[in-house]
PDB file of C-alpha atoms in Angstrom:
ATOM      1  CA  UNK A   1     -87.707 -32.295  32.243  1.00  0.00           C
ATOM      2  CA  UNK A   2     -90.998 -32.474  30.547  1.00  0.00           C
ATOM      3  CA  UNK A   3     -91.354 -34.261  27.061  1.00  0.00           C
ATOM      4  CA  UNK A   4     -94.326 -33.915  24.808  1.00  0.00           C
ATOM      5  CA  UNK A   5     -95.170 -35.445  21.678  1.00  0.00           C
ATOM      6  CA  UNK A   6     -95.669 -32.824  18.606  1.00  0.00           C
ATOM      7  CA  UNK A   7     -94.632 -29.414  18.556  1.00  0.00           C
ATOM      8  CA  UNK A   8     -97.901 -27.425  19.308  1.00  0.00           C
ATOM      9  CA  UNK A   9     -96.227 -25.959  22.431  1.00  0.00           C
ATOM     10  CA  UNK A  10     -93.903 -24.198  20.231  1.00  0.00           C
ATOM     11  CA  UNK A  11     -96.647 -22.252  19.017  1.00  0.00           C
ATOM     12  CA  UNK A  12     -98.397 -21.302  22.390  1.00  0.00           C
ATOM     13  CA  UNK A  13     -97.515 -17.974  23.775  1.00  0.00           C
ATOM     14  CA  UNK A  14     -96.292 -17.727  27.355  1.00  0.00           C
ATOM     15  CA  UNK A  15     -98.488 -16.260  29.719  1.00  0.00           C
ATOM     16  CA  UNK A  16     -97.832 -12.633  30.851  1.00  0.00           C
ATOM     17  CA  UNK A  17     -95.550 -13.176  34.354  1.00  0.00           C
ATOM     18  CA  UNK A  18     -96.800 -11.552  37.594  1.00  0.00           C
ATOM     19  CA  UNK A  19     -95.503  -7.912  37.852  1.00  0.00           C
ATOM     20  CA  UNK A  20     -94.387  -7.668  34.199  1.00  0.00           C
ATOM     21  CA  UNK A  21     -95.758  -4.198  34.114  1.00  0.00           C
ATOM     22  CA  UNK A  22     -93.205  -2.949  36.787  1.00  0.00           C
ATOM     23  CA  UNK A  23     -90.140  -4.907  35.883  1.00  0.00           C
ATOM     24  CA  UNK A  24     -87.453  -2.815  33.793  1.00  0.00           C
ATOM     25  CA  UNK A  25     -84.424  -4.450  31.829  1.00  0.00           C
ATOM     26  CA  UNK A  26     -81.046  -3.376  31.111  1.00  0.00           C
ATOM     27  CA  UNK A  27     -78.914  -4.914  28.497  1.00  0.00           C
ATOM     28  CA  UNK A  28     -75.011  -4.323  28.113  1.00  0.00           C
ATOM     29  CA  UNK A  29     -74.034  -4.212  24.551  1.00  0.00           C
ATOM     30  CA  UNK A  30     -76.248  -3.838  21.283  1.00  0.00           C
ATOM     31  CA  UNK A  31     -75.203  -6.929  19.802  1.00  0.00           C
ATOM     32  CA  UNK A  32     -77.231  -9.944  18.745  1.00  0.00           C
ATOM     33  CA  UNK A  33     -77.719 -11.336  22.050  1.00  0.00           C
ATOM     34  CA  UNK A  34     -78.977  -7.995  23.720  1.00  0.00           C
ATOM     35  CA  UNK A  35     -81.294  -7.286  20.764  1.00  0.00           C
ATOM     36  CA  UNK A  36     -82.761 -10.888  20.659  1.00  0.00           C
ATOM     37  CA  UNK A  37     -83.015 -10.819  24.417  1.00  0.00           C
ATOM     38  CA  UNK A  38     -85.068  -7.466  24.193  1.00  0.00           C
ATOM     39  CA  UNK A  39     -87.334  -8.995  21.431  1.00  0.00           C
ATOM     40  CA  UNK A  40     -87.910 -11.960  23.657  1.00  0.00           C
ATOM     41  CA  UNK A  41     -88.685  -9.976  26.568  1.00  0.00           C
ATOM     42  CA  UNK A  42     -91.225  -7.999  24.572  1.00  0.00           C
ATOM     43  CA  UNK A  43     -92.496 -11.029  22.800  1.00  0.00           C
ATOM     44  CA  UNK A  44     -92.569 -13.614  25.525  1.00  0.00           C
ATOM     45  CA  UNK A  45     -92.143 -11.782  28.730  1.00  0.00           C
ATOM     46  CA  UNK A  46     -94.794  -9.206  27.967  1.00  0.00           C
ATOM     47  CA  UNK A  47     -92.337  -6.357  28.818  1.00  0.00           C
ATOM     48  CA  UNK A  48     -93.122  -2.846  27.269  1.00  0.00           C
ATOM     49  CA  UNK A  49     -90.326  -1.821  24.991  1.00  0.00           C
ATOM     50  CA  UNK A  50     -90.014   1.475  26.654  1.00  0.00           C
ATOM     51  CA  UNK A  51     -88.860  -0.124  29.927  1.00  0.00           C
ATOM     52  CA  UNK A  52     -85.884  -1.824  28.255  1.00  0.00           C
ATOM     53  CA  UNK A  53     -82.846  -0.090  28.156  1.00  0.00           C
ATOM     54  CA  UNK A  54     -79.674  -1.073  25.820  1.00  0.00           C
ATOM     55  CA  UNK A  55     -76.479   0.387  26.628  1.00  0.00           C
ATOM     56  CA  UNK A  56     -73.889   0.578  23.662  1.00  0.00           C
ATOM     57  CA  UNK A  57     -70.542   2.363  23.519  1.00  0.00           C
ATOM     58  CA  UNK A  58     -70.455   2.232  19.884  1.00  0.00           C
ATOM     59  CA  UNK A  59     -72.356   4.790  17.624  1.00  0.00           C
ATOM     60  CA  UNK A  60     -74.426   2.115  15.870  1.00  0.00           C
ATOM     61  CA  UNK A  61     -76.075  -1.368  17.051  1.00  0.00           C
ATOM     62  CA  UNK A  62     -75.386  -4.762  15.758  1.00  0.00           C
ATOM     63  CA  UNK A  63     -72.149  -5.770  17.630  1.00  0.00           C
ATOM     64  CA  UNK A  64     -70.238  -7.749  14.863  1.00  0.00           C
ATOM     65  CA  UNK A  65     -72.810  -7.430  12.766  1.00  0.00           C
ATOM     66  CA  UNK A  66     -73.189  -3.786  12.619  1.00  0.00           C
ATOM     67  CA  UNK A  67     -73.324  -2.496   9.138  1.00  0.00           C
ATOM     68  CA  UNK A  68     -72.273   1.062   7.860  1.00  0.00           C
ATOM     69  CA  UNK A  69     -71.993   2.745   4.722  1.00  0.00           C
ATOM     70  CA  UNK A  70     -68.850   4.946   5.062  1.00  0.00           C
ATOM     71  CA  UNK A  71     -68.603   7.161   2.194  1.00  0.00           C
ATOM     72  CA  UNK A  72     -64.942   7.186   2.383  1.00  0.00           C
ATOM     73  CA  UNK A  73     -64.449   3.349   2.778  1.00  0.00           C
ATOM     74  CA  UNK A  74     -67.709   1.584   1.208  1.00  0.00           C
ATOM     75  CA  UNK A  75     -70.067  -0.699   2.913  1.00  0.00           C
ATOM     76  CA  UNK A  76     -68.511  -2.033   5.932  1.00  0.00           C
ATOM     77  CA  UNK A  77     -69.631  -5.074   8.009  1.00  0.00           C
ATOM     78  CA  UNK A  78     -67.253  -6.351  10.786  1.00  0.00           C
ATOM     79  CA  UNK A  79     -68.537  -9.754  10.946  1.00  0.00           C
ATOM     80  CA  UNK A  80     -71.070 -12.142   9.344  1.00  0.00           C
ATOM     81  CA  UNK A  81     -72.834 -15.271   9.835  1.00  0.00           C
ATOM     82  CA  UNK A  82     -74.474 -18.126   7.681  1.00  0.00           C
ATOM     83  CA  UNK A  83     -78.127 -18.651   8.544  1.00  0.00           C
ATOM     84  CA  UNK A  84     -78.318 -22.531   8.938  1.00  0.00           C
ATOM     85  CA  UNK A  85     -81.794 -24.451   9.309  1.00  0.00           C
ATOM     86  CA  UNK A  86     -80.764 -25.585  12.854  1.00  0.00           C
ATOM     87  CA  UNK A  87     -80.864 -22.008  14.456  1.00  0.00           C
ATOM     88  CA  UNK A  88     -84.456 -22.683  16.080  1.00  0.00           C
ATOM     89  CA  UNK A  89     -84.205 -19.730  18.506  1.00  0.00           C
ATOM     90  CA  UNK A  90     -83.322 -17.366  15.621  1.00  0.00           C
ATOM     91  CA  UNK A  91     -85.968 -18.502  13.625  1.00  0.00           C
ATOM     92  CA  UNK A  92     -88.320 -18.441  16.318  1.00  0.00           C
ATOM     93  CA  UNK A  93     -87.525 -14.989  16.582  1.00  0.00           C
ATOM     94  CA  UNK A  94     -87.619 -14.053  13.071  1.00  0.00           C
ATOM     95  CA  UNK A  95     -91.093 -15.414  12.707  1.00  0.00           C
ATOM     96  CA  UNK A  96     -92.500 -12.564  15.107  1.00  0.00           C
ATOM     97  CA  UNK A  97     -90.601  -9.711  13.370  1.00  0.00           C
ATOM     98  CA  UNK A  98     -92.595  -8.515  10.495  1.00  0.00           C
ATOM     99  CA  UNK A  99     -90.759  -7.870   7.076  1.00  0.00           C
ATOM    100  CA  UNK A 100     -90.047  -4.198   6.105  1.00  0.00           C
ATOM    101  CA  UNK A 101     -90.588  -4.856   2.418  1.00  0.00           C
ATOM    102  CA  UNK A 102     -93.462  -7.540   2.112  1.00  0.00           C
ATOM    103  CA  UNK A 103     -96.740  -6.899   3.686  1.00  0.00           C
ATOM    104  CA  UNK A 104     -98.194  -9.553   5.707  1.00  0.00           C
ATOM    105  CA  UNK A 105     -94.830 -11.569   5.926  1.00  0.00           C
ATOM    106  CA  UNK A 106     -92.046 -11.976   8.696  1.00  0.00           C
ATOM    107  CA  UNK A 107     -88.634 -11.797   8.416  1.00  0.00           C
ATOM    108  CA  UNK A 108     -88.354 -15.768   8.680  1.00  0.00           C
ATOM    109  CA  UNK A 109     -90.805 -15.838   5.544  1.00  0.00           C
ATOM    110  CA  UNK A 110     -88.264 -13.910   3.650  1.00  0.00           C
ATOM    111  CA  UNK A 111     -85.198 -16.053   4.714  1.00  0.00           C
ATOM    112  CA  UNK A 112     -87.447 -19.106   3.879  1.00  0.00           C
ATOM    113  CA  UNK A 113     -88.612 -17.965   0.425  1.00  0.00           C
ATOM    114  CA  UNK A 114     -84.977 -16.603  -0.508  1.00  0.00           C
ATOM    115  CA  UNK A 115     -83.522 -20.148   0.485  1.00  0.00           C
ATOM    116  CA  UNK A 116     -86.172 -21.859  -1.883  1.00  0.00           C
ATOM    117  CA  UNK A 117     -85.724 -19.179  -4.778  1.00  0.00           C
ATOM    118  CA  UNK A 118     -82.088 -19.465  -4.584  1.00  0.00           C
ATOM    119  CA  UNK A 119     -80.457 -22.090  -2.812  1.00  0.00           C
ATOM    120  CA  UNK A 120     -77.187 -21.677  -1.787  1.00  0.00           C
ATOM    121  CA  UNK A 121     -75.612 -24.191   0.798  1.00  0.00           C
ATOM    122  CA  UNK A 122     -71.948 -25.408   1.099  1.00  0.00           C
ATOM    123  CA  UNK A 123     -69.484 -26.766   3.661  1.00  0.00           C
ATOM    124  CA  UNK A 124     -66.838 -25.834   1.207  1.00  0.00           C
ATOM    125  CA  UNK A 125     -64.511 -23.038   1.847  1.00  0.00           C
ATOM    126  CA  UNK A 126     -64.558 -21.679  -1.522  1.00  0.00           C
ATOM    127  CA  UNK A 127     -67.459 -22.542  -3.977  1.00  0.00           C
ATOM    128  CA  UNK A 128     -68.504 -22.258  -7.632  1.00  0.00           C
ATOM    129  CA  UNK A 129     -72.068 -22.609  -9.477  1.00  0.00           C
ATOM    130  CA  UNK A 130     -74.114 -22.365  -6.161  1.00  0.00           C
ATOM    131  CA  UNK A 131     -71.939 -24.414  -3.601  1.00  0.00           C
ATOM    132  CA  UNK A 132     -69.925 -26.799  -5.771  1.00  0.00           C
ATOM    133  CA  UNK A 133     -66.541 -27.262  -4.561  1.00  0.00           C
ATOM    134  CA  UNK A 134     -64.111 -25.092  -5.961  1.00  0.00           C
ATOM    135  CA  UNK A 135     -61.261 -27.812  -5.421  1.00  0.00           C
ATOM    136  CA  UNK A 136     -59.127 -25.743  -2.988  1.00  0.00           C
ATOM    137  CA  UNK A 137     -58.613 -28.779  -0.999  1.00  0.00           C
ATOM    138  CA  UNK A 138     -60.029 -26.674   1.972  1.00  0.00           C
ATOM    139  CA  UNK A 139     -57.199 -24.443   1.703  1.00  0.00           C
ATOM    140  CA  UNK A 140     -57.379 -20.554   1.239  1.00  0.00           C
ATOM    141  CA  UNK A 141     -54.002 -20.117  -0.327  1.00  0.00           C
ATOM    142  CA  UNK A 142     -53.847 -16.690  -0.571  1.00  0.00           C
ATOM    143  CA  UNK A 143     -50.397 -14.555   0.322  1.00  0.00           C
ATOM    144  CA  UNK A 144     -50.484 -11.828   2.701  1.00  0.00           C
ATOM    145  CA  UNK A 145     -49.966  -9.609  -0.207  1.00  0.00           C
ATOM    146  CA  UNK A 146     -53.072 -10.945  -1.929  1.00  0.00           C
ATOM    147  CA  UNK A 147     -55.257 -11.023   1.164  1.00  0.00           C
ATOM    148  CA  UNK A 148     -54.330  -7.020   1.682  1.00  0.00           C
ATOM    149  CA  UNK A 149     -55.548  -6.524  -2.018  1.00  0.00           C
ATOM    150  CA  UNK A 150     -58.808  -8.417  -1.381  1.00  0.00           C
ATOM    151  CA  UNK A 151     -59.622  -6.323   2.087  1.00  0.00           C
ATOM    152  CA  UNK A 152     -58.676  -3.090   0.106  1.00  0.00           C
ATOM    153  CA  UNK A 153     -61.666  -3.979  -2.453  1.00  0.00           C
ATOM    154  CA  UNK A 154     -64.181  -4.744   0.554  1.00  0.00           C
ATOM    155  CA  UNK A 155     -63.025  -1.376   2.038  1.00  0.00           C
ATOM    156  CA  UNK A 156     -63.114   0.666  -1.283  1.00  0.00           C
ATOM    157  CA  UNK A 157     -65.947   3.171  -1.934  1.00  0.00           C
ATOM    158  CA  UNK A 158     -68.114   2.853  -4.853  1.00  0.00           C
ATOM    159  CA  UNK A 159     -66.151   5.816  -6.532  1.00  0.00           C
ATOM    160  CA  UNK A 160     -62.801   4.163  -5.993  1.00  0.00           C
ATOM    161  CA  UNK A 161     -64.004   0.859  -7.784  1.00  0.00           C
ATOM    162  CA  UNK A 162     -65.948   2.291 -10.763  1.00  0.00           C
ATOM    163  CA  UNK A 163     -64.241   1.835 -14.093  1.00  0.00           C
ATOM    164  CA  UNK A 164     -61.613  -0.400 -12.843  1.00  0.00           C
ATOM    165  CA  UNK A 165     -60.595  -3.737 -14.376  1.00  0.00           C
ATOM    166  CA  UNK A 166     -59.736  -6.649 -12.006  1.00  0.00           C
ATOM    167  CA  UNK A 167     -55.980  -6.585 -13.141  1.00  0.00           C
ATOM    168  CA  UNK A 168     -56.059  -3.023 -12.130  1.00  0.00           C
ATOM    169  CA  UNK A 169     -57.030  -3.779  -8.470  1.00  0.00           C
ATOM    170  CA  UNK A 170     -55.503  -7.027  -7.835  1.00  0.00           C
ATOM    171  CA  UNK A 171     -51.594  -7.084  -8.999  1.00  0.00           C
ATOM    172  CA  UNK A 172     -50.240 -10.059  -7.498  1.00  0.00           C
ATOM    173  CA  UNK A 173     -49.768 -12.901 -10.372  1.00  0.00           C
ATOM    174  CA  UNK A 174     -50.500 -15.804  -8.367  1.00  0.00           C
ATOM    175  CA  UNK A 175     -53.522 -14.481  -6.677  1.00  0.00           C
ATOM    176  CA  UNK A 176     -54.851 -13.420 -10.299  1.00  0.00           C
ATOM    177  CA  UNK A 177     -54.013 -16.882 -11.724  1.00  0.00           C
ATOM    178  CA  UNK A 178     -56.027 -18.582  -8.791  1.00  0.00           C
ATOM    179  CA  UNK A 179     -59.078 -16.246  -9.097  1.00  0.00           C
ATOM    180  CA  UNK A 180     -59.218 -16.051 -12.635  1.00  0.00           C
ATOM    181  CA  UNK A 181     -59.303 -19.848 -12.818  1.00  0.00           C
ATOM    182  CA  UNK A 182     -62.041 -20.180 -10.343  1.00  0.00           C
ATOM    183  CA  UNK A 183     -64.128 -17.504 -12.456  1.00  0.00           C
ATOM    184  CA  UNK A 184     -63.386 -19.479 -15.530  1.00  0.00           C
ATOM    185  CA  UNK A 185     -64.884 -22.569 -13.768  1.00  0.00           C
ATOM    186  CA  UNK A 186     -67.823 -20.608 -12.529  1.00  0.00           C
ATOM    187  CA  UNK A 187     -68.741 -18.652 -15.657  1.00  0.00           C
ATOM    188  CA  UNK A 188     -66.996 -20.312 -18.428  1.00  0.00           C
ATOM    189  CA  UNK A 189     -64.765 -17.457 -19.675  1.00  0.00           C
TER     190      UNK A 189
END
């Protein structure tokens, strides 16, 4: 293995591989791995995008991070990830993807600026006040009924949630007490 001093090699682009123009790639599944692989093939492998085929059995790409606005159920995402500073491959990829909203910026720039403007970091399971421990002792002590109520809120449409009070959505007394206690600590009700 080669070890260099400094990080300048991280900024050098790979040479175009011999025969790159005649290569094709077939990726199975349109999750993060395949979508990232396609982006790296284009950027670092100098492969044309029209020579990459991604096969997906679902109607939308994204794998567990697909996102969908279902008019009957609201906004739904099957998974989620916290973006951490040691995701070197992800950040490397994001630096080469242009922002959709900010001229001259990359997706990496957007993440970086957001994290500087609104820092939010915690290893706690439940937090208040931008990452302070909510004193749950690492436990997420919701009963099965309370968990179902919470999931129902996540899956509800905007119309289903409009003009509802919290006690009209969450009925379980224990859950309401825990939730309201956390809110009181967070916003000083």
